[in-house]
Coordinates of C-alpha atoms in Angstrom, one line a residue:
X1 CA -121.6 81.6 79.2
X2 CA -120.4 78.0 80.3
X3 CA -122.9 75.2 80.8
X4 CA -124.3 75.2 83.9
X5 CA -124.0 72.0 86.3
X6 CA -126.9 69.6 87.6
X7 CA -126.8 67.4 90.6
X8 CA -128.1 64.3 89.8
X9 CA -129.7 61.7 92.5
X10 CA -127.9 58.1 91.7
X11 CA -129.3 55.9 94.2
X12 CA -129.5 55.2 97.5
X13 CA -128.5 52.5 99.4
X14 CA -127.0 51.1 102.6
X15 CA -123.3 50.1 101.3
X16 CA -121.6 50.9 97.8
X17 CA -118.8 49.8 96.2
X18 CA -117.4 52.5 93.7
X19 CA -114.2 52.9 91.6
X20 CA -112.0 56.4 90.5
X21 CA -110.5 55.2 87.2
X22 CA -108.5 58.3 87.7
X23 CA -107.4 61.0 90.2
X24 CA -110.1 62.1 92.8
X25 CA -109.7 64.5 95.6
X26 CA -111.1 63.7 98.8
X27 CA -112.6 67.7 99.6
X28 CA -113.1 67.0 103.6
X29 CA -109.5 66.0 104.2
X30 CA -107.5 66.7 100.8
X31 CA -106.9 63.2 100.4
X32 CA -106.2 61.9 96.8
X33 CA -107.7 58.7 96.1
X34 CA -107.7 56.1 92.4
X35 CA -109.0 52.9 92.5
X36 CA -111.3 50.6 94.3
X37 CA -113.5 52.1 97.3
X38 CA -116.5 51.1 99.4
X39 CA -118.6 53.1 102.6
X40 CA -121.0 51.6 104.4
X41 CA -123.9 53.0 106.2
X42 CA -124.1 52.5 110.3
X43 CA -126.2 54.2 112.0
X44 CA -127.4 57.5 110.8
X45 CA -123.4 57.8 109.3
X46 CA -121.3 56.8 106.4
X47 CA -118.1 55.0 107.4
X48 CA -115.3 55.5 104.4
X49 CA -111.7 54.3 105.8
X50 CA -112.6 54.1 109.3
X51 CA -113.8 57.2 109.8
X52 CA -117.2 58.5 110.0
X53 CA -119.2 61.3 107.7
X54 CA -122.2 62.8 107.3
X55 CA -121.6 63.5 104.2
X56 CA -118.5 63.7 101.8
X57 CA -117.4 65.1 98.4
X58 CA -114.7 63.4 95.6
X59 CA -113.7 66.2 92.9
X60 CA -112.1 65.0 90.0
X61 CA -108.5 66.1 89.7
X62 CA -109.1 66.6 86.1
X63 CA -112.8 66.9 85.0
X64 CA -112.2 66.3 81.8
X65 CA -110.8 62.9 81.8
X66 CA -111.5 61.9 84.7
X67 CA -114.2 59.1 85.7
X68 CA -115.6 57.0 88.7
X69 CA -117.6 54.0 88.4
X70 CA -120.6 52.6 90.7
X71 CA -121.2 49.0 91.1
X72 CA -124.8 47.2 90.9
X73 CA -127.1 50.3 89.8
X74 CA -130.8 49.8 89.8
X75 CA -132.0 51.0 86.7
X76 CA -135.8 50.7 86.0
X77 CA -136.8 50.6 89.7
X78 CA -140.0 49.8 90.2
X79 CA -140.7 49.2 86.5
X80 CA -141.4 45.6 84.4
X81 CA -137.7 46.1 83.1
X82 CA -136.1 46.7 86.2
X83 CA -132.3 45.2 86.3
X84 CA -129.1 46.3 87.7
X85 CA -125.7 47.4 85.9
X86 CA -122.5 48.9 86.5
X87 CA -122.4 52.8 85.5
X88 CA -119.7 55.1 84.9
X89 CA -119.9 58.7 85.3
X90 CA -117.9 62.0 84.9
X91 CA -118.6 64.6 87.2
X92 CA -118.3 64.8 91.0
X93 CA -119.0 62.5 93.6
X94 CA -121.3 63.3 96.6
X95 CA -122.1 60.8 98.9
X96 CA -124.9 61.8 102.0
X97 CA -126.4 60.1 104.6
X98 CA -129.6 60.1 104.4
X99 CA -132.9 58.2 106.3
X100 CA -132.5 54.8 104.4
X101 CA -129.0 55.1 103.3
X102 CA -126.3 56.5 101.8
X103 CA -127.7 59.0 99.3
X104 CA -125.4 59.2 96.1
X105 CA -125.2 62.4 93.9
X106 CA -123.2 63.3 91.2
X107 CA -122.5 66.0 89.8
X108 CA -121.5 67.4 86.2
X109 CA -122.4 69.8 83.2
X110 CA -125.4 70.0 81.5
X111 CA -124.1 69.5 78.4
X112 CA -122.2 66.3 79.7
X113 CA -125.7 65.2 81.6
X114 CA -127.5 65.6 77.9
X115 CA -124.8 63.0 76.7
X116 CA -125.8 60.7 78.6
X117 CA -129.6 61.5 78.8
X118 CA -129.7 61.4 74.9
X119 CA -127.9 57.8 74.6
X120 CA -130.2 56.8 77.7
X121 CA -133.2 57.7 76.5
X122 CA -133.1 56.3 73.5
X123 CA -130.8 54.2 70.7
X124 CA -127.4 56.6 70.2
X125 CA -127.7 55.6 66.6
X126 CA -131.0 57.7 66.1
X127 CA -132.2 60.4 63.3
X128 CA -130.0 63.4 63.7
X129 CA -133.4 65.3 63.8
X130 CA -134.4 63.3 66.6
X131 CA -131.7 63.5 68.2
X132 CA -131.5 67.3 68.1
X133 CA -135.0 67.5 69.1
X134 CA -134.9 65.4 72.1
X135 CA -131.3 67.5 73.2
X136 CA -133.4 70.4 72.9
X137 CA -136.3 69.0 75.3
X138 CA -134.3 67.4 77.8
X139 CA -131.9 70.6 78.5
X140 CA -135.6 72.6 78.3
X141 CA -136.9 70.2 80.8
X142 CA -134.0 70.0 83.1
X143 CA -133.6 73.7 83.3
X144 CA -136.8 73.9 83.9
X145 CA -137.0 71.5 87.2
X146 CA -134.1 73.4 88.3
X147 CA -135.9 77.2 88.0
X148 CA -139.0 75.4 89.8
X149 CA -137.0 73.7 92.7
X150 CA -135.2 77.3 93.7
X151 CA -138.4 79.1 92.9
X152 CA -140.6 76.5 95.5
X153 CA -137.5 76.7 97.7
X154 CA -137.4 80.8 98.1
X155 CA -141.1 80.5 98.4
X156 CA -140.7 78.5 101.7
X157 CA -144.0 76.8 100.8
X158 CA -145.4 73.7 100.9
X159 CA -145.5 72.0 97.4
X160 CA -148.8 69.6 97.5
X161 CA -148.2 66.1 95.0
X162 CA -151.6 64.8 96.3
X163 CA -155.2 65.4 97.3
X164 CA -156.1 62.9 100.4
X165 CA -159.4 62.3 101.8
X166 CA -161.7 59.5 103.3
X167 CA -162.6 58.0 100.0
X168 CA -160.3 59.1 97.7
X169 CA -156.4 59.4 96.7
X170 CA -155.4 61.7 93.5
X171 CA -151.7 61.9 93.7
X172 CA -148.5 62.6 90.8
X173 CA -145.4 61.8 90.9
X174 CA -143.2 64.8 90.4
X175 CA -140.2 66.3 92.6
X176 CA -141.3 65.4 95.8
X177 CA -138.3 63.0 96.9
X178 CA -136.0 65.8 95.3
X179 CA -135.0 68.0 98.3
X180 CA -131.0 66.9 97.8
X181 CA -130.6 67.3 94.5
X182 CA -131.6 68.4 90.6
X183 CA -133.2 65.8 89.1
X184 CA -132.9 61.7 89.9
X185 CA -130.8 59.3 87.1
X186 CA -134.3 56.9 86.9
X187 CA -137.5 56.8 84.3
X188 CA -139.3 59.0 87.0
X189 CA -137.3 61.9 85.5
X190 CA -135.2 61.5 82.8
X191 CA -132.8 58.1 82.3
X192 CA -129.0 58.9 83.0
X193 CA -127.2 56.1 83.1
X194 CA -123.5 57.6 83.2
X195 CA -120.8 57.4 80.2
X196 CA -121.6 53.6 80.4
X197 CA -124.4 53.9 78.0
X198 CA -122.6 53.6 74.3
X199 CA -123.0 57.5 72.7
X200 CA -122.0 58.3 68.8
X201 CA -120.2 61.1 67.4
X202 CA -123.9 61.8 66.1
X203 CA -125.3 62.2 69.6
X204 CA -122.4 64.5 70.4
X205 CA -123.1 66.5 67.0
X206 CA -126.3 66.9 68.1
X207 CA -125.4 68.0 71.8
X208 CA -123.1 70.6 70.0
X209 CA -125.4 72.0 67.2
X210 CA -127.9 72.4 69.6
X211 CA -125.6 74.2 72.9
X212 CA -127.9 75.7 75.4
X213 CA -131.1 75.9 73.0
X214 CA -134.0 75.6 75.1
X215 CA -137.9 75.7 74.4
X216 CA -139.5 78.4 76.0
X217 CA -143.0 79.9 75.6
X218 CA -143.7 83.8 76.7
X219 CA -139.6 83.7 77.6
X220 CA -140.0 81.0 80.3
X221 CA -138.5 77.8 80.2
X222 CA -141.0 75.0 79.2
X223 CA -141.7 72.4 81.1
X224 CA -141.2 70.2 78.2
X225 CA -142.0 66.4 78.8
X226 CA -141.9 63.3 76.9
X227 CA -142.8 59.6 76.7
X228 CA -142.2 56.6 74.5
X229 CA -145.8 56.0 72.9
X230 CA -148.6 59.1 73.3
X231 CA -151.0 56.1 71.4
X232 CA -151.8 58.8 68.6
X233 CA -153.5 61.6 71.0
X234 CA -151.0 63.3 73.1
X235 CA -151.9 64.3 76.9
X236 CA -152.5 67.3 78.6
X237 CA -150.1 68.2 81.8
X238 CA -153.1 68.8 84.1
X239 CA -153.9 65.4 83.9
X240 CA -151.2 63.7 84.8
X241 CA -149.1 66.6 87.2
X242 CA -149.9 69.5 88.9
X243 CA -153.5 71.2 87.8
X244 CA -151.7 73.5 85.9
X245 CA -152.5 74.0 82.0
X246 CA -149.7 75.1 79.6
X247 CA -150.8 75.5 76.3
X248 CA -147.5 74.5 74.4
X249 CA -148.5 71.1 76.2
X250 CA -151.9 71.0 74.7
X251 CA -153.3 68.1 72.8
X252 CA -152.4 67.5 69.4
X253 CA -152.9 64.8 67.4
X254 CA -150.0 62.8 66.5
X255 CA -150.2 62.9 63.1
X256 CA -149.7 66.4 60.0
X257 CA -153.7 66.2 59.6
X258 CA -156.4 64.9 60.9
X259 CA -159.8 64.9 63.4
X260 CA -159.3 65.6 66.8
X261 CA -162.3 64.0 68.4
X262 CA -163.0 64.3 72.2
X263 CA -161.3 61.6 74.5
X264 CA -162.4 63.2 77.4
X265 CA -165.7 61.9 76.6
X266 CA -166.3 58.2 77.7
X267 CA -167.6 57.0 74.2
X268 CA -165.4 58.8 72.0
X269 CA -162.4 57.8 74.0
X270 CA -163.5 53.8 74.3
X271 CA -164.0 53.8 70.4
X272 CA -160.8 55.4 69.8
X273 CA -158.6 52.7 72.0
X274 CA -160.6 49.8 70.7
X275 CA -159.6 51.3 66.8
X276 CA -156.3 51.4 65.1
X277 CA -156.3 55.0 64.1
X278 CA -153.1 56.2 62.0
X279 CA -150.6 58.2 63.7
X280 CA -146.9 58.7 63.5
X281 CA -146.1 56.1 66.1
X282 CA -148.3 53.8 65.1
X283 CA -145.3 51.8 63.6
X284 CA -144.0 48.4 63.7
X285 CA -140.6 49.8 61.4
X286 CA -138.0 47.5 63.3
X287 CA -135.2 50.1 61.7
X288 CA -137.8 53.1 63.6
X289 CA -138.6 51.5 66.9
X290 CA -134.4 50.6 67.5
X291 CA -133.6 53.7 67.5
X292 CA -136.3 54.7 70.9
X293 CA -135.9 51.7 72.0
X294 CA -133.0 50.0 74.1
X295 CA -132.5 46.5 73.8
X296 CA -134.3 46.3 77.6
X297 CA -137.2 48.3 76.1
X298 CA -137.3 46.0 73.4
X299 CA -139.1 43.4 75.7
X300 CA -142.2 45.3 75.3
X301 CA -143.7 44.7 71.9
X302 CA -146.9 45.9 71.9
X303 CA -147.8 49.5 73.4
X304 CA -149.6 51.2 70.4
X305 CA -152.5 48.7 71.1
X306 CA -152.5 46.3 74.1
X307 CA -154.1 44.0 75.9
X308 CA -154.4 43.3 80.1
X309 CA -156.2 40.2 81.7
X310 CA -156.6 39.3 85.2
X311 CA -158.5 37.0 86.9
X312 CA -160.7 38.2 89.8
X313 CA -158.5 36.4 92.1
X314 CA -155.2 38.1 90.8
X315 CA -156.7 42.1 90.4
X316 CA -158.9 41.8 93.9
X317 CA -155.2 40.3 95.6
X318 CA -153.1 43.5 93.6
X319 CA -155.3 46.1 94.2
X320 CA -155.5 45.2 97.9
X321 CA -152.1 44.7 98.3
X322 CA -151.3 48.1 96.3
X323 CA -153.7 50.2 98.4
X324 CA -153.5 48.7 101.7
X325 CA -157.3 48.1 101.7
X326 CA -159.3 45.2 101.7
X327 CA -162.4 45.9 98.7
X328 CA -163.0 42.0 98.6
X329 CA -164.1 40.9 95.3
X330 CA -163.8 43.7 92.4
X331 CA -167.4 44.4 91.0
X332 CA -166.6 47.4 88.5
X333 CA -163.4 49.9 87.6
X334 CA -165.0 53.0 86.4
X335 CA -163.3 55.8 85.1
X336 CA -164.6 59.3 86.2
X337 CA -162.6 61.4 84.6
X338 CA -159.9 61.3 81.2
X339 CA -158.1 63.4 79.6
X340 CA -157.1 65.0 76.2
X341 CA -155.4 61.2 75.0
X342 CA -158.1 59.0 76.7
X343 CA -155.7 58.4 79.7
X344 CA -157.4 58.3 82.7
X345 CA -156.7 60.5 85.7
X346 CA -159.8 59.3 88.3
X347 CA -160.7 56.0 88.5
X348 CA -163.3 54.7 90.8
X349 CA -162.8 51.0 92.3
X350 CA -166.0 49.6 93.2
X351 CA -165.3 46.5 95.4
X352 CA -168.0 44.3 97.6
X353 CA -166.6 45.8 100.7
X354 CA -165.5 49.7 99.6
X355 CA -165.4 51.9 96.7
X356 CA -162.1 54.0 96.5
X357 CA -161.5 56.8 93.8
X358 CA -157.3 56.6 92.5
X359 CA -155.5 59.0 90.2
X360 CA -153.8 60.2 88.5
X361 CA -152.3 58.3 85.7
X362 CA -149.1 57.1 87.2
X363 CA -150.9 56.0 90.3
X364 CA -153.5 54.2 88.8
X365 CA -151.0 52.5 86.5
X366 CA -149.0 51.2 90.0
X367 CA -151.9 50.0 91.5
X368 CA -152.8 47.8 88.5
X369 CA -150.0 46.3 87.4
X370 CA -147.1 44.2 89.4
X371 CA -145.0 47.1 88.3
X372 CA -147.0 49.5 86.1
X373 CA -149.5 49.4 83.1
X374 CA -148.1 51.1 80.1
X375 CA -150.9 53.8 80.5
X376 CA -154.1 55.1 82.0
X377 CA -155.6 54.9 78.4
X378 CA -157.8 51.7 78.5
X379 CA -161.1 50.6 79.0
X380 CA -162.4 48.1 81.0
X381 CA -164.4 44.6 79.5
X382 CA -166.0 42.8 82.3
X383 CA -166.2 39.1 81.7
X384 CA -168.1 35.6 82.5
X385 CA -170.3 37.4 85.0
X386 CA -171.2 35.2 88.3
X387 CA -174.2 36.6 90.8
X388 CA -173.3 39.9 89.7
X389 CA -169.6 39.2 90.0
X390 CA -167.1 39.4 87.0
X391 CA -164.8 36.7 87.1
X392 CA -162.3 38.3 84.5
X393 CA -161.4 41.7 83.9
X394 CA -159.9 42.5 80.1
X395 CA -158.0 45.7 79.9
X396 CA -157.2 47.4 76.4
X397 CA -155.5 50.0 75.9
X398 CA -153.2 52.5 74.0
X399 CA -150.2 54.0 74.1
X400 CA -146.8 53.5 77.0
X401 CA -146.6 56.2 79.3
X402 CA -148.0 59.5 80.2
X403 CA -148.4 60.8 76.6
X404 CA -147.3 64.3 77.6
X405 CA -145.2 66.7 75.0
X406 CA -142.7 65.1 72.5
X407 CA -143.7 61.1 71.6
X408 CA -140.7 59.8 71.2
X409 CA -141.6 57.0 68.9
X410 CA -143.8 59.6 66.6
X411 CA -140.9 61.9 66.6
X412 CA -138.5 58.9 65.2
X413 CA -141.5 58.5 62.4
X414 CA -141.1 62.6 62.0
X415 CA -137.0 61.8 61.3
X416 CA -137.2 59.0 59.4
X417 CA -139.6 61.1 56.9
X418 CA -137.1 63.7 56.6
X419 CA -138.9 66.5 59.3
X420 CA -136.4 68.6 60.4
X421 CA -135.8 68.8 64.8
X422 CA -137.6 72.2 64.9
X423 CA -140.3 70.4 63.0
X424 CA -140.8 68.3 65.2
X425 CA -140.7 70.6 68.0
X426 CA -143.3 72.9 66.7
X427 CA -145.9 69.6 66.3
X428 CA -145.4 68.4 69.5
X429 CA -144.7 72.0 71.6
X430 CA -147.3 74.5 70.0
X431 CA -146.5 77.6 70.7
X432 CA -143.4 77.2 72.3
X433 CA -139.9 79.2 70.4
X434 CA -136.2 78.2 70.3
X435 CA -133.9 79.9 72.1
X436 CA -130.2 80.0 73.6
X437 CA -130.0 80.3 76.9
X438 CA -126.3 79.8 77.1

């Protein structure tokens, strides 16, 4: 069996300039088309050489040269490193109006998407065991959103990404924008930034090596995540998604031995993030951390341990500008609930005005942070104390991102000390087998 194909949401946006380096079949019309193109959106339509479309479709003439390139991509959105760049992509183009804009898809392989995803996520010129592993975890995971969007689709059901009420907000950050396609090209699922991004014949190796091998756990597709820094404790899915558990994404500590204490406790988990316990991505290995991090992710030096400090000015403006509510002056942030890594997934805001509960983790990183805080895992120092109100507030925490499944920069330790990719796998996915599913 051939790889299967993903449609993967670009961007959106009101006009685009794009280019076919080689032949491209318009499919509405027959049209073929090379070289420089733009559409515009007008009112509810896209307008492409004078003529108007609700949606259209470019095949490539010959998929396996072929190319197309998009001008000004937003990579980052949202995020501290946010920047744009021109991407180029093999595949299909599908361009469709949407609400807000032109709504750009493309489509290609799986095995071509892993290219990509692989060189993306991470420095091309990585451990082949990493490399394999993550090929193996991002086909797993992709396969995986694609099983649940059909399966929530036939089900004709509402899928639920929050839990509203008078006093409190507990929303994740999953599918819910991705009605039109597979999976989006940004760090909300996995990065895919085209053919752009610089691969290796080491990348492709491990692409090849590892064709159609998937994680699964009692013969279903696991839904196996990842991050750049679990902070030495890894998280558990409920926490952070869906309240769903899956044991091959149950804690583990990120290192071969070694106590597991209880972060969901609030003592054991503000000792542990105000330590320096040992753990496979606890590493400052320049030769390690290149090959994670892209020379954008560079800019962040510290995420094993770090350090957050606001003014009561600055966090009483953010957070009432992030929620839409006016608290006044912060008195106290008090978690209510952690989970397996000391990440927090309710967090109560106690203001002079209101008190307002957030989660989960990716939420309550957006509302504290201009963009967002590496993690959920920190605790809170309230400082020179006026009349009851603190006039600083001193975040520490641990670890950069959700701290779900495979580390990334633990699993680059794993390599670089000679584990193998199912190694790896097995620490980080307990429970969970390798097999082909194509």
């Amino acid at each position: 069996m051939e790889s299967p194909s993903v449609n993967v949401g670009i961007l959106t946006e009101r006009a685009i300039s794009f280019v076919f380096n080689e032949e491209y079949v318009n499919t509405t019309n027959g049209e073929f088309l090379e070289g420089e193109q733009r559409a515009l959106f007008i009112n509810g339509k896209i307008i492409f050489n004078g003529k108007l479309y609700e949606d259209l479709i470019f095949e490539p003439f010959q998929y396996k040269i072929a190319s197309f390139e998009l001008k000004a991509v937003t990579i980052g959105r949202n995020f501290h490193w946010q920047r744009q760049e021109d991407q180029r992509f093999k595949g299909s183009l599908h361009l469709l109006a949407g609400k807000d804009g032109i709504i750009i898809i493309n489509r290609l392989r799986v095995e071509d998407y892993l290219t990509s995803v692989i060189s993306s996520e991470m420095n091309a010129r990585a451990s082949k065991a990493l490399l394999k592993a993550h090929a193996v975890i991002s086909r797993s995971w992709l396969l995986a959103q694609i099983e649940k969007n059909r399966t929530i689709s036939a089900s004709k059901t509402h899928y639920q990404t929050s839990m509203h009420t008078e006093n409190e907000l507990v929303r994740w950050y999953d599918r819910e924008d991705h009605t039109l396609f597979d999976v989006c090209a940004d760090d909300h699922c996995q990065r895919y930034q085209g053919i752009s991004r610089a691969s290796t014949p080491a990348v492709n190796e491990a692409i090849e090596e590892t064709y159609g091998e998937i994680l699964t756990y009692n013969h279903t597709i696991c839904d196996a995540r990842f991050s750049k820094c679990c902070g030495g404790m890894t998280e558990e899915f409920q926490y952070c998604w869906e309240p769903v558990y899956h044991f091959y994404l149950s804690k583990t500590r990120d290192l071969e031995t070694g106590n597991i204490p209880d972060l969901t406790q609030e003592k054991e988990a503000g000792e542990w993030i105000r330590s320096n316990p040992e753990s496979f991505c606890k590493t400052d290995d320049p030769h390690i951390l290149e090959q994670v991090l892209n020379n954008y992710d560079r800019e962040t030096p510290d995420f094993y341990r770090w350090k957050v400090s606001y003014t009561q000015a600055q966090l009483a403006e953010l957070i009432a500008r992030k929620t839409g509510m006016m608290f006044g002056e912060i008195l106290d942030l008090i978690p209510l609930e952690r989970g397996t890594s000391g990440r927090i997934s309710r967090l109560q805001i106690i203001g002079k005005r209101r008190s307002y509960i957030i989660g989960k983790e990716l939420e309550i990183r957006r509302i504290l942070s201009e963009s967002h805080l590496y993690s959920s895992a920190f605790v809170i120092d309230r400082e020179d104390i006026v009349y009851d109100v603190p006039q600083r507030f001193i975040f520490t925490g641990a670890g950069w991102g959700h701290g779900v499944g495979l580390c990334q920069i633990g699993a680059a330790v794993m390599g670089n000390k000679g584990y193998s990719y199912d190694q790896i796998l097995n620490h980080y996915f307990p429970g969970a087998v390798i097999e082909k599913s194509y």
